[in-house]
């Protein structure tokens, strides 16, 4: 015989299961899905998220909107996504900051491993770019100019924990020169300052700078990965930092999609399936490739692989960041 309280508990559990099932079946029931972007509008993370939102519309059968929640090198927006209701309607699109902020920030209001991982989206190369009036016309000349000006050189980034910050840290350490770091809330405002000559240099993602490099609004000096870029054509003749003497220099960025912890498994599956469809969307692929991004199609779009990859990236970057000893609270 069951006691009345046992019967009530069983009824509550059954109702919760039914509700979760119904929600998963109907998700996304006519309500827009929000992608939180933890950087400013118009920057590289924002661009990939907007393109992805467009490509997700069809498989999710509804609106997908962007919410920019910038500041503190992505940690404000990431914390907001972490605290969002775990119902699949609020997701996070972010980049390598997911793997660098746990070491860079002494206190974070979230644990990366507590997010639900939905899959990687793309990989994006980075390049060293300078303000339009910079006297250096190639990387050798740039090295000489930096050596002359040392910490009078203003190196912009998108905030502590951003990709541009990480690449800038590695660039300074490879050149054994400390420059003056100027943090912004995103790569978009940093790039505006670079074009205006308020800062001198930046290591930025091709997805942020391709049209400015093509339009000669900034000067490009070298790419930060180990291989030269064959696409977009404007980067074709740029050397790598590695071949320019900074041996082993290799930074490239990736973006991923996340949901708050506790999102029902069936909703996560719907979202992962939708992501896989979006990543095959020819329009999405075309837009991303035109900016220099490479869409991920392999195992890393599987949630378990995505998580494994991010945890391996945390381990990979921790010693680099600890060496640079630039932490934030
Ligand atoms: N992802 C950029 C960076 O880390 C920031 C942004 O998207 O605005 O440099």
GROMACS .gro file of C-alpha atoms and ligand atoms in nm:
model
  338
    1UNK     CA    1   0.000   0.000   0.000
    2UNK     CA    2   0.121   0.353  -0.074
    3UNK     CA    3   0.082   0.636   0.174
    4UNK     CA    4  -0.101   0.950   0.054
    5UNK     CA    5   0.227   1.148   0.054
    6UNK     CA    6   0.401   0.881  -0.159
    7UNK     CA    7   0.112   0.898  -0.402
    8UNK     CA    8   0.134   1.280  -0.419
    9UNK     CA    9   0.512   1.266  -0.486
   10UNK     CA   10   0.460   1.009  -0.762
   11UNK     CA   11   0.187   1.225  -0.918
   12UNK     CA   12   0.410   1.534  -0.908
   13UNK     CA   13   0.700   1.341  -1.068
   14UNK     CA   14   0.470   1.203  -1.339
   15UNK     CA   15   0.332   1.550  -1.410
   16UNK     CA   16   0.688   1.691  -1.437
   17UNK     CA   17   0.784   1.416  -1.682
   18UNK     CA   18   0.473   1.480  -1.888
   19UNK     CA   19   0.544   1.854  -1.889
   20UNK     CA   20   0.907   1.799  -1.996
   21UNK     CA   21   0.792   1.562  -2.270
   22UNK     CA   22   0.528   1.803  -2.394
   23UNK     CA   23   0.776   2.092  -2.386
   24UNK     CA   24   1.035   1.891  -2.579
   25UNK     CA   25   0.776   1.787  -2.834
   26UNK     CA   26   0.657   2.137  -2.894
   27UNK     CA   27   0.990   2.317  -2.858
   28UNK     CA   28   1.030   2.582  -2.989
   29UNK     CA   29   0.659   2.647  -2.960
   30UNK     CA   30   0.628   2.973  -3.149
   31UNK     CA   31   0.853   3.160  -2.908
   32UNK     CA   32   1.175   3.317  -3.038
   33UNK     CA   33   1.506   3.161  -2.941
   34UNK     CA   34   1.759   3.419  -2.816
   35UNK     CA   35   2.132   3.384  -2.883
   36UNK     CA   36   2.329   3.581  -2.624
   37UNK     CA   37   2.646   3.729  -2.775
   38UNK     CA   38   2.888   3.836  -2.500
   39UNK     CA   39   3.054   4.104  -2.718
   40UNK     CA   40   2.943   4.422  -2.896
   41UNK     CA   41   2.727   4.430  -3.208
   42UNK     CA   42   2.915   4.429  -3.539
   43UNK     CA   43   3.216   4.234  -3.407
   44UNK     CA   44   3.332   3.886  -3.508
   45UNK     CA   45   3.131   3.691  -3.250
   46UNK     CA   46   2.824   3.899  -3.331
   47UNK     CA   47   2.871   3.837  -3.704
   48UNK     CA   48   2.889   3.459  -3.672
   49UNK     CA   49   2.592   3.460  -3.432
   50UNK     CA   50   2.379   3.668  -3.671
   51UNK     CA   51   2.464   3.444  -3.965
   52UNK     CA   52   2.390   3.139  -3.753
   53UNK     CA   53   2.059   3.286  -3.630
   54UNK     CA   54   1.953   3.321  -3.991
   55UNK     CA   55   2.051   2.961  -4.070
   56UNK     CA   56   1.878   2.825  -3.756
   57UNK     CA   57   1.547   2.988  -3.840
   58UNK     CA   58   1.437   2.713  -4.077
   59UNK     CA   59   1.531   2.405  -3.871
   60UNK     CA   60   1.390   2.565  -3.556
   61UNK     CA   61   1.083   2.678  -3.742
   62UNK     CA   62   1.074   3.022  -3.584
   63UNK     CA   63   1.254   3.344  -3.503
   64UNK     CA   64   1.608   3.340  -3.366
   65UNK     CA   65   1.718   3.675  -3.225
   66UNK     CA   66   2.046   3.820  -3.097
   67UNK     CA   67   2.104   3.985  -2.761
   68UNK     CA   68   2.441   4.157  -2.718
   69UNK     CA   69   2.550   4.149  -2.355
   70UNK     CA   70   2.905   4.282  -2.370
   71UNK     CA   71   3.181   4.371  -2.127
   72UNK     CA   72   3.450   4.207  -1.912
   73UNK     CA   73   3.591   3.999  -2.195
   74UNK     CA   74   3.271   3.796  -2.251
   75UNK     CA   75   3.217   3.700  -1.887
   76UNK     CA   76   2.910   3.924  -1.832
   77UNK     CA   77   2.711   3.778  -2.121
   78UNK     CA   78   2.830   3.426  -2.046
   79UNK     CA   79   2.712   3.458  -1.685
   80UNK     CA   80   2.377   3.588  -1.809
   81UNK     CA   81   2.334   3.284  -2.033
   82UNK     CA   82   2.438   3.057  -1.745
   83UNK     CA   83   2.161   3.199  -1.526
   84UNK     CA   84   1.892   3.194  -1.796
   85UNK     CA   85   1.597   2.956  -1.769
   86UNK     CA   86   1.708   2.614  -1.897
   87UNK     CA   87   1.427   2.581  -2.148
   88UNK     CA   88   1.615   2.609  -2.478
   89UNK     CA   89   1.493   2.962  -2.548
   90UNK     CA   90   1.814   3.132  -2.432
   91UNK     CA   91   2.146   3.008  -2.569
   92UNK     CA   92   2.500   3.141  -2.582
   93UNK     CA   93   2.729   3.185  -2.882
   94UNK     CA   94   3.084   3.246  -2.773
   95UNK     CA   95   3.440   3.175  -2.870
   96UNK     CA   96   3.772   3.064  -2.725
   97UNK     CA   97   3.699   3.293  -2.428
   98UNK     CA   98   3.510   2.992  -2.289
   99UNK     CA   99   3.850   2.825  -2.252
  100UNK     CA  100   4.065   3.125  -2.156
  101UNK     CA  101   3.848   3.308  -1.900
  102UNK     CA  102   3.862   3.026  -1.642
  103UNK     CA  103   4.237   3.095  -1.611
  104UNK     CA  104   4.232   3.472  -1.676
  105UNK     CA  105   3.958   3.553  -1.423
  106UNK     CA  106   4.017   3.480  -1.058
  107UNK     CA  107   3.642   3.468  -0.988
  108UNK     CA  108   3.384   3.356  -1.240
  109UNK     CA  109   3.016   3.321  -1.155
  110UNK     CA  110   2.991   3.004  -1.367
  111UNK     CA  111   3.173   2.682  -1.431
  112UNK     CA  112   3.235   2.609  -1.796
  113UNK     CA  113   3.177   2.238  -1.748
  114UNK     CA  114   2.829   2.312  -1.609
  115UNK     CA  115   2.700   2.445  -1.942
  116UNK     CA  116   2.521   2.216  -2.182
  117UNK     CA  117   2.742   2.187  -2.490
  118UNK     CA  118   2.558   2.197  -2.823
  119UNK     CA  119   2.845   2.177  -3.072
  120UNK     CA  120   3.122   2.383  -3.228
  121UNK     CA  121   3.035   2.619  -3.513
  122UNK     CA  122   3.350   2.735  -3.689
  123UNK     CA  123   3.720   2.810  -3.676
  124UNK     CA  124   3.847   3.158  -3.756
  125UNK     CA  125   4.204   3.262  -3.838
  126UNK     CA  126   4.357   3.576  -3.686
  127UNK     CA  127   4.591   3.838  -3.832
  128UNK     CA  128   4.810   4.123  -3.711
  129UNK     CA  129   4.674   4.452  -3.840
  130UNK     CA  130   4.785   4.814  -3.801
  131UNK     CA  131   4.638   5.163  -3.829
  132UNK     CA  132   4.633   5.311  -4.181
  133UNK     CA  133   4.919   5.559  -4.133
  134UNK     CA  134   5.168   5.317  -3.978
  135UNK     CA  135   5.509   5.365  -4.147
  136UNK     CA  136   5.581   4.988  -4.164
  137UNK     CA  137   5.493   4.822  -4.494
  138UNK     CA  138   5.572   4.461  -4.409
  139UNK     CA  139   5.622   4.247  -4.102
  140UNK     CA  140   6.001   4.303  -4.084
  141UNK     CA  141   5.948   4.679  -4.082
  142UNK     CA  142   5.671   4.640  -3.826
  143UNK     CA  143   5.907   4.451  -3.593
  144UNK     CA  144   6.160   4.734  -3.626
  145UNK     CA  145   5.893   4.997  -3.557
  146UNK     CA  146   5.771   4.808  -3.247
  147UNK     CA  147   6.130   4.769  -3.122
  148UNK     CA  148   6.179   5.146  -3.154
  149UNK     CA  149   5.852   5.245  -2.988
  150UNK     CA  150   5.810   4.964  -2.731
  151UNK     CA  151   5.546   5.050  -2.473
  152UNK     CA  152   5.444   5.362  -2.661
  153UNK     CA  153   5.277   5.118  -2.902
  154UNK     CA  154   4.903   5.091  -2.829
  155UNK     CA  155   4.775   4.738  -2.883
  156UNK     CA  156   4.394   4.718  -2.882
  157UNK     CA  157   4.181   4.421  -2.781
  158UNK     CA  158   3.820   4.326  -2.707
  159UNK     CA  159   3.871   4.296  -2.329
  160UNK     CA  160   4.052   4.060  -2.093
  161UNK     CA  161   3.964   3.709  -2.203
  162UNK     CA  162   3.891   3.794  -2.563
  163UNK     CA  163   4.065   3.628  -2.855
  164UNK     CA  164   4.238   3.952  -2.949
  165UNK     CA  165   4.368   3.981  -2.592
  166UNK     CA  166   4.503   3.625  -2.596
  167UNK     CA  167   4.668   3.672  -2.935
  168UNK     CA  168   4.811   4.009  -2.822
  169UNK     CA  169   4.959   3.849  -2.509
  170UNK     CA  170   5.129   3.584  -2.720
  171UNK     CA  171   5.249   3.845  -2.969
  172UNK     CA  172   5.413   4.054  -2.697
  173UNK     CA  173   5.573   3.752  -2.539
  174UNK     CA  174   5.702   3.623  -2.877
  175UNK     CA  175   5.855   3.966  -2.948
  176UNK     CA  176   5.973   3.997  -2.587
  177UNK     CA  177   5.826   4.348  -2.584
  178UNK     CA  178   5.562   4.494  -2.358
  179UNK     CA  179   5.321   4.725  -2.538
  180UNK     CA  180   5.039   4.932  -2.392
  181UNK     CA  181   4.724   4.722  -2.399
  182UNK     CA  182   4.398   4.906  -2.468
  183UNK     CA  183   4.087   4.699  -2.388
  184UNK     CA  184   3.747   4.763  -2.551
  185UNK     CA  185   3.412   4.591  -2.500
  186UNK     CA  186   3.437   4.412  -2.830
  187UNK     CA  187   3.645   4.391  -3.144
  188UNK     CA  188   3.406   4.619  -3.336
  189UNK     CA  189   3.481   4.937  -3.132
  190UNK     CA  190   3.851   4.842  -3.118
  191UNK     CA  191   3.860   4.821  -3.497
  192UNK     CA  192   3.691   5.161  -3.530
  193UNK     CA  193   3.966   5.307  -3.310
  194UNK     CA  194   4.234   5.136  -3.517
  195UNK     CA  195   4.091   5.277  -3.840
  196UNK     CA  196   4.081   5.620  -3.674
  197UNK     CA  197   4.444   5.589  -3.561
  198UNK     CA  198   4.363   5.608  -3.186
  199UNK     CA  199   4.537   5.273  -3.140
  200UNK     CA  200   4.826   5.130  -3.342
  201UNK     CA  201   4.788   4.755  -3.363
  202UNK     CA  202   4.555   4.469  -3.308
  203UNK     CA  203   4.548   4.094  -3.352
  204UNK     CA  204   4.200   4.034  -3.484
  205UNK     CA  205   3.983   3.769  -3.645
  206UNK     CA  206   3.949   3.770  -4.022
  207UNK     CA  207   3.570   3.772  -3.973
  208UNK     CA  208   3.605   4.123  -3.830
  209UNK     CA  209   3.859   4.276  -4.066
  210UNK     CA  210   3.833   4.131  -4.416
  211UNK     CA  211   3.643   4.419  -4.577
  212UNK     CA  212   3.865   4.675  -4.400
  213UNK     CA  213   4.179   4.499  -4.525
  214UNK     CA  214   4.030   4.479  -4.874
  215UNK     CA  215   3.937   4.847  -4.862
  216UNK     CA  216   4.288   4.938  -4.730
  217UNK     CA  217   4.135   5.095  -4.421
  218UNK     CA  218   4.384   4.900  -4.209
  219UNK     CA  219   4.720   4.741  -4.289
  220UNK     CA  220   4.757   4.363  -4.260
  221UNK     CA  221   5.103   4.227  -4.172
  222UNK     CA  222   5.087   3.857  -4.095
  223UNK     CA  223   4.851   3.573  -4.014
  224UNK     CA  224   4.862   3.411  -3.673
  225UNK     CA  225   4.810   3.045  -3.768
  226UNK     CA  226   5.076   2.805  -3.892
  227UNK     CA  227   4.951   2.807  -4.252
  228UNK     CA  228   4.908   3.094  -4.496
  229UNK     CA  229   4.547   3.163  -4.594
  230UNK     CA  230   4.438   3.085  -4.946
  231UNK     CA  231   4.100   3.250  -4.889
  232UNK     CA  232   3.980   3.525  -4.889
  233UNK     CA  233   4.219   3.632  -5.166
  234UNK     CA  234   4.330   3.950  -4.990
  235UNK     CA  235   4.534   3.742  -4.739
  236UNK     CA  236   4.702   3.526  -5.003
  237UNK     CA  237   5.040   3.698  -4.990
  238UNK     CA  238   5.055   3.752  -4.615
  239UNK     CA  239   5.329   3.556  -4.436
  240UNK     CA  240   5.259   3.366  -4.116
  241UNK     CA  241   5.413   3.491  -3.792
  242UNK     CA  242   5.585   3.154  -3.769
  243UNK     CA  243   5.766   3.196  -4.101
  244UNK     CA  244   5.842   3.560  -4.010
  245UNK     CA  245   6.059   3.446  -3.721
  246UNK     CA  246   5.809   3.399  -3.435
  247UNK     CA  247   5.856   3.022  -3.439
  248UNK     CA  248   5.556   2.813  -3.344
  249UNK     CA  249   5.318   3.111  -3.319
  250UNK     CA  250   4.974   2.960  -3.369
  251UNK     CA  251   4.641   3.107  -3.261
  252UNK     CA  252   4.311   3.041  -3.428
  253UNK     CA  253   3.969   3.091  -3.280
  254UNK     CA  254   3.661   2.873  -3.262
  255UNK     CA  255   3.301   2.948  -3.176
  256UNK     CA  256   3.050   2.718  -3.007
  257UNK     CA  257   2.685   2.705  -2.904
  258UNK     CA  258   2.580   2.644  -2.540
  259UNK     CA  259   2.263   2.612  -2.332
  260UNK     CA  260   2.213   2.664  -1.958
  261UNK     CA  261   2.263   2.362  -1.736
  262UNK     CA  262   1.948   2.156  -1.688
  263UNK     CA  263   1.797   2.212  -2.032
  264UNK     CA  264   1.588   1.897  -2.100
  265UNK     CA  265   1.774   1.634  -2.308
  266UNK     CA  266   1.504   1.629  -2.578
  267UNK     CA  267   1.533   2.007  -2.621
  268UNK     CA  268   1.914   1.976  -2.640
  269UNK     CA  269   1.875   1.712  -2.911
  270UNK     CA  270   1.640   1.938  -3.112
  271UNK     CA  271   1.894   2.220  -3.081
  272UNK     CA  272   2.191   2.004  -3.179
  273UNK     CA  273   1.999   1.866  -3.480
  274UNK     CA  274   1.910   2.223  -3.582
  275UNK     CA  275   2.275   2.329  -3.548
  276UNK     CA  276   2.386   2.044  -3.776
  277UNK     CA  277   2.132   2.153  -4.039
  278UNK     CA  278   2.238   2.519  -4.007
  279UNK     CA  279   2.607   2.432  -4.052
  280UNK     CA  280   2.522   2.274  -4.388
  281UNK     CA  281   2.319   2.572  -4.509
  282UNK     CA  282   2.491   2.687  -4.832
  283UNK     CA  283   2.416   3.057  -4.761
  284UNK     CA  284   2.568   3.032  -4.414
  285UNK     CA  285   2.877   2.853  -4.550
  286UNK     CA  286   2.917   3.114  -4.824
  287UNK     CA  287   2.892   3.410  -4.584
  288UNK     CA  288   3.136   3.258  -4.337
  289UNK     CA  289   3.390   3.158  -4.601
  290UNK     CA  290   3.386   3.506  -4.751
  291UNK     CA  291   3.511   3.632  -4.413
  292UNK     CA  292   3.775   3.363  -4.378
  293UNK     CA  293   3.593   3.131  -4.135
  294UNK     CA  294   3.591   2.753  -4.175
  295UNK     CA  295   3.271   2.572  -4.077
  296UNK     CA  296   3.311   2.272  -3.847
  297UNK     CA  297   3.144   1.955  -3.974
  298UNK     CA  298   3.324   1.683  -3.786
  299UNK     CA  299   3.273   1.512  -3.452
  300UNK     CA  300   3.314   1.844  -3.275
  301UNK     CA  301   2.952   1.926  -3.358
  302UNK     CA  302   2.861   1.641  -3.121
  303UNK     CA  303   2.799   1.775  -2.766
  304UNK     CA  304   3.032   1.527  -2.592
  305UNK     CA  305   3.318   1.602  -2.835
  306UNK     CA  306   3.256   1.976  -2.807
  307UNK     CA  307   3.287   1.952  -2.429
  308UNK     CA  308   3.601   1.738  -2.452
  309UNK     CA  309   3.752   1.989  -2.695
  310UNK     CA  310   3.677   2.291  -2.472
  311UNK     CA  311   3.823   2.119  -2.165
  312UNK     CA  312   4.136   2.035  -2.366
  313UNK     CA  313   4.160   2.400  -2.475
  314UNK     CA  314   4.138   2.514  -2.110
  315UNK     CA  315   4.434   2.286  -2.032
  316UNK     CA  316   4.622   2.405  -2.343
  317UNK     CA  317   4.592   2.778  -2.271
  318UNK     CA  318   4.630   2.778  -1.891
  319UNK     CA  319   5.013   2.761  -1.895
  320UNK     CA  320   5.034   3.032  -2.166
  321UNK     CA  321   4.812   3.265  -1.963
  322UNK     CA  322   4.985   3.182  -1.635
  323UNK     CA  323   5.317   3.267  -1.800
  324UNK     CA  324   5.185   3.607  -1.905
  325UNK     CA  325   5.051   3.666  -1.549
  326UNK     CA  326   4.775   3.903  -1.659
  327UNK     CA  327   4.472   3.818  -1.450
  328UNK     CA  328   4.142   3.995  -1.388
  329UNK     CA  329   3.892   3.987  -1.100
  330LIG     N1  330   3.574   3.783  -3.051
  330LIG     C1  331   3.635   3.912  -3.040
  330LIG     C2  332   3.768   3.901  -2.973
  330LIG     O1  333   3.784   3.824  -2.885
  330LIG     C3  334   3.547   4.005  -2.970
  330LIG     C4  335   3.418   4.032  -3.039
  330LIG     O2  336   3.356   3.941  -3.090
  330LIG     O3  337   3.378   4.149  -3.043
  330LIG     O4  338   3.858   3.972  -3.005
   0.00000   0.00000   0.00000
